[in-house]
């Protein structure tokens, strides 16, 4: 991927199902779909993909920042809770994405943890690109459940 962008192609398969191709990559295509009654849930819908993108970007950014200081956070798990809301025109929108990241070790085992937690969100391309549209709330806990950020 370059700093100038990338290309995708979506091709309708049937009804609300689309095949998403990641052009110029070896990434296999995926199928997206809407849940019933519109679609058949044959794949994630755009709202789910958006939430997954936000959460994945945050987790990867946190892991990168931790590993930069020779920390090994594995295994990392991420739970996402998406709040759907209606706007003034009664249109359905993503109201908030709540991301809970759990690291695989206790907080005391990480070097420079305060510095990492203070800045990792700023390097998440997806989160920072969508934050003007809806709230993204992030909590980070260690393997013992201690809240490190949130």
GROMACS .gro file of C-alpha atoms in nm:
model
  150
    1UNK     CA    1   0.000   0.000   0.000
    2UNK     CA    2   0.132   0.344  -0.088
    3UNK     CA    3   0.067   0.676   0.080
    4UNK     CA    4  -0.152   0.768  -0.217
    5UNK     CA    5  -0.421   0.505  -0.167
    6UNK     CA    6  -0.539   0.166  -0.284
    7UNK     CA    7  -0.815   0.012  -0.493
    8UNK     CA    8  -1.102  -0.228  -0.429
    9UNK     CA    9  -1.369  -0.368  -0.657
   10UNK     CA   10  -1.718  -0.469  -0.542
   11UNK     CA   11  -1.925  -0.687  -0.772
   12UNK     CA   12  -2.285  -0.770  -0.693
   13UNK     CA   13  -2.334  -1.145  -0.663
   14UNK     CA   14  -2.706  -1.152  -0.582
   15UNK     CA   15  -2.947  -0.926  -0.398
   16UNK     CA   16  -2.737  -0.744  -0.134
   17UNK     CA   17  -2.434  -0.975  -0.158
   18UNK     CA   18  -2.116  -0.827  -0.302
   19UNK     CA   19  -1.780  -0.982  -0.374
   20UNK     CA   20  -1.510  -0.745  -0.246
   21UNK     CA   21  -1.177  -0.776  -0.427
   22UNK     CA   22  -0.860  -0.616  -0.295
   23UNK     CA   23  -0.696  -0.517  -0.621
   24UNK     CA   24  -0.319  -0.533  -0.666
   25UNK     CA   25  -0.284  -0.768  -0.366
   26UNK     CA   26  -0.283  -1.140  -0.296
   27UNK     CA   27  -0.563  -1.095  -0.040
   28UNK     CA   28  -0.850  -1.332  -0.118
   29UNK     CA   29  -1.186  -1.172  -0.190
   30UNK     CA   30  -1.461  -1.166   0.071
   31UNK     CA   31  -1.838  -1.161   0.046
   32UNK     CA   32  -2.040  -0.890   0.217
   33UNK     CA   33  -2.413  -0.899   0.276
   34UNK     CA   34  -2.687  -0.733   0.475
   35UNK     CA   35  -2.869  -0.909   0.758
   36UNK     CA   36  -3.230  -1.017   0.708
   37UNK     CA   37  -3.479  -0.898   0.600
   38UNK     CA   38  -3.271  -0.731   0.325
   39UNK     CA   39  -2.999  -0.990   0.287
   40UNK     CA   40  -2.908  -1.338   0.404
   41UNK     CA   41  -2.614  -1.265   0.639
   42UNK     CA   42  -2.376  -1.437   0.394
   43UNK     CA   43  -2.098  -1.207   0.510
   44UNK     CA   44  -2.038  -0.898   0.720
   45UNK     CA   45  -2.233  -0.585   0.636
   46UNK     CA   46  -2.059  -0.246   0.595
   47UNK     CA   47  -2.126  -0.141   0.957
   48UNK     CA   48  -1.961  -0.459   1.087
   49UNK     CA   49  -1.667  -0.413   0.853
   50UNK     CA   50  -1.628  -0.053   0.971
   51UNK     CA   51  -1.627  -0.163   1.336
   52UNK     CA   52  -1.379  -0.442   1.259
   53UNK     CA   53  -1.154  -0.194   1.077
   54UNK     CA   54  -1.157   0.047   1.373
   55UNK     CA   55  -1.085  -0.228   1.626
   56UNK     CA   56  -0.820  -0.399   1.417
   57UNK     CA   57  -0.641  -0.072   1.348
   58UNK     CA   58  -0.639   0.019   1.718
   59UNK     CA   59  -0.511  -0.325   1.821
   60UNK     CA   60  -0.240  -0.323   1.554
   61UNK     CA   61  -0.136   0.029   1.651
   62UNK     CA   62  -0.115  -0.068   2.018
   63UNK     CA   63   0.083  -0.382   1.937
   64UNK     CA   64   0.322  -0.188   1.715
   65UNK     CA   65   0.380   0.071   1.988
   66UNK     CA   66   0.439  -0.197   2.251
   67UNK     CA   67   0.674  -0.398   2.029
   68UNK     CA   68   0.869  -0.083   1.947
   69UNK     CA   69   0.985  -0.094   2.310
   70UNK     CA   70   1.055  -0.471   2.290
   71UNK     CA   71   0.732  -0.564   2.469
   72UNK     CA   72   0.545  -0.882   2.377
   73UNK     CA   73   0.172  -0.825   2.440
   74UNK     CA   74   0.054  -1.159   2.294
   75UNK     CA   75  -0.210  -1.287   2.294
   76UNK     CA   76  -0.421  -0.977   2.240
   77UNK     CA   77  -0.800  -1.002   2.226
   78UNK     CA   78  -1.039  -0.726   2.125
   79UNK     CA   79  -1.411  -0.701   2.196
   80UNK     CA   80  -1.619  -0.445   2.010
   81UNK     CA   81  -1.962  -0.310   2.101
   82UNK     CA   82  -2.128  -0.096   1.834
   83UNK     CA   83  -2.411   0.142   1.923
   84UNK     CA   84  -2.650   0.207   1.637
   85UNK     CA   85  -2.860   0.526   1.653
   86UNK     CA   86  -3.110   0.719   1.442
   87UNK     CA   87  -3.021   1.069   1.327
   88UNK     CA   88  -3.264   1.363   1.308
   89UNK     CA   89  -3.398   1.228   0.977
   90UNK     CA   90  -3.454   0.886   1.139
   91UNK     CA   91  -3.173   0.731   0.932
   92UNK     CA   92  -2.973   0.453   1.096
   93UNK     CA   93  -2.613   0.548   1.178
   94UNK     CA   94  -2.316   0.417   1.374
   95UNK     CA   95  -2.341   0.614   1.697
   96UNK     CA   96  -2.035   0.480   1.876
   97UNK     CA   97  -1.779   0.204   1.854
   98UNK     CA   98  -1.660   0.085   2.195
   99UNK     CA   99  -1.334  -0.108   2.174
  100UNK     CA  100  -1.203  -0.316   2.465
  101UNK     CA  101  -0.848  -0.443   2.415
  102UNK     CA  102  -0.704  -0.703   2.650
  103UNK     CA  103  -0.332  -0.765   2.653
  104UNK     CA  104  -0.184  -1.107   2.716
  105UNK     CA  105   0.035  -1.005   3.009
  106UNK     CA  106   0.006  -0.796   3.324
  107UNK     CA  107   0.069  -0.424   3.294
  108UNK     CA  108   0.375  -0.444   3.518
  109UNK     CA  109   0.553  -0.651   3.252
  110UNK     CA  110   0.553  -0.374   2.990
  111UNK     CA  111   0.825  -0.115   2.941
  112UNK     CA  112   0.721   0.248   2.870
  113UNK     CA  113   0.352   0.156   2.904
  114UNK     CA  114   0.239   0.510   2.996
  115UNK     CA  115   0.401   0.651   2.684
  116UNK     CA  116   0.254   0.378   2.463
  117UNK     CA  117  -0.099   0.422   2.601
  118UNK     CA  118  -0.080   0.800   2.564
  119UNK     CA  119  -0.006   0.793   2.193
  120UNK     CA  120  -0.103   0.468   2.017
  121UNK     CA  121  -0.451   0.593   1.914
  122UNK     CA  122  -0.298   0.887   1.725
  123UNK     CA  123  -0.128   0.643   1.487
  124UNK     CA  124  -0.445   0.449   1.404
  125UNK     CA  125  -0.533   0.564   1.052
  126UNK     CA  126  -0.890   0.430   1.053
  127UNK     CA  127  -0.992   0.554   1.398
  128UNK     CA  128  -0.858   0.902   1.342
  129UNK     CA  129  -1.030   0.913   1.001
  130UNK     CA  130  -1.376   0.836   1.141
  131UNK     CA  131  -1.373   1.004   1.483
  132UNK     CA  132  -1.541   1.319   1.352
  133UNK     CA  133  -1.838   1.105   1.246
  134UNK     CA  134  -1.896   0.904   1.565
  135UNK     CA  135  -1.746   0.833   1.905
  136UNK     CA  136  -1.471   0.575   1.933
  137UNK     CA  137  -1.419   0.477   2.296
  138UNK     CA  138  -1.114   0.272   2.384
  139UNK     CA  139  -1.034   0.072   2.696
  140UNK     CA  140  -0.715  -0.128   2.747
  141UNK     CA  141  -0.685  -0.394   3.018
  142UNK     CA  142  -0.401  -0.621   3.107
  143UNK     CA  143  -0.421  -1.000   3.141
  144UNK     CA  144  -0.542  -0.963   3.501
  145UNK     CA  145  -0.830  -0.735   3.400
  146UNK     CA  146  -0.667  -0.419   3.539
  147UNK     CA  147  -0.784  -0.111   3.348
  148UNK     CA  148  -0.475   0.053   3.197
  149UNK     CA  149  -0.654   0.308   2.980
  150UNK     CA  150  -1.016   0.395   2.948
   0.00000   0.00000   0.00000
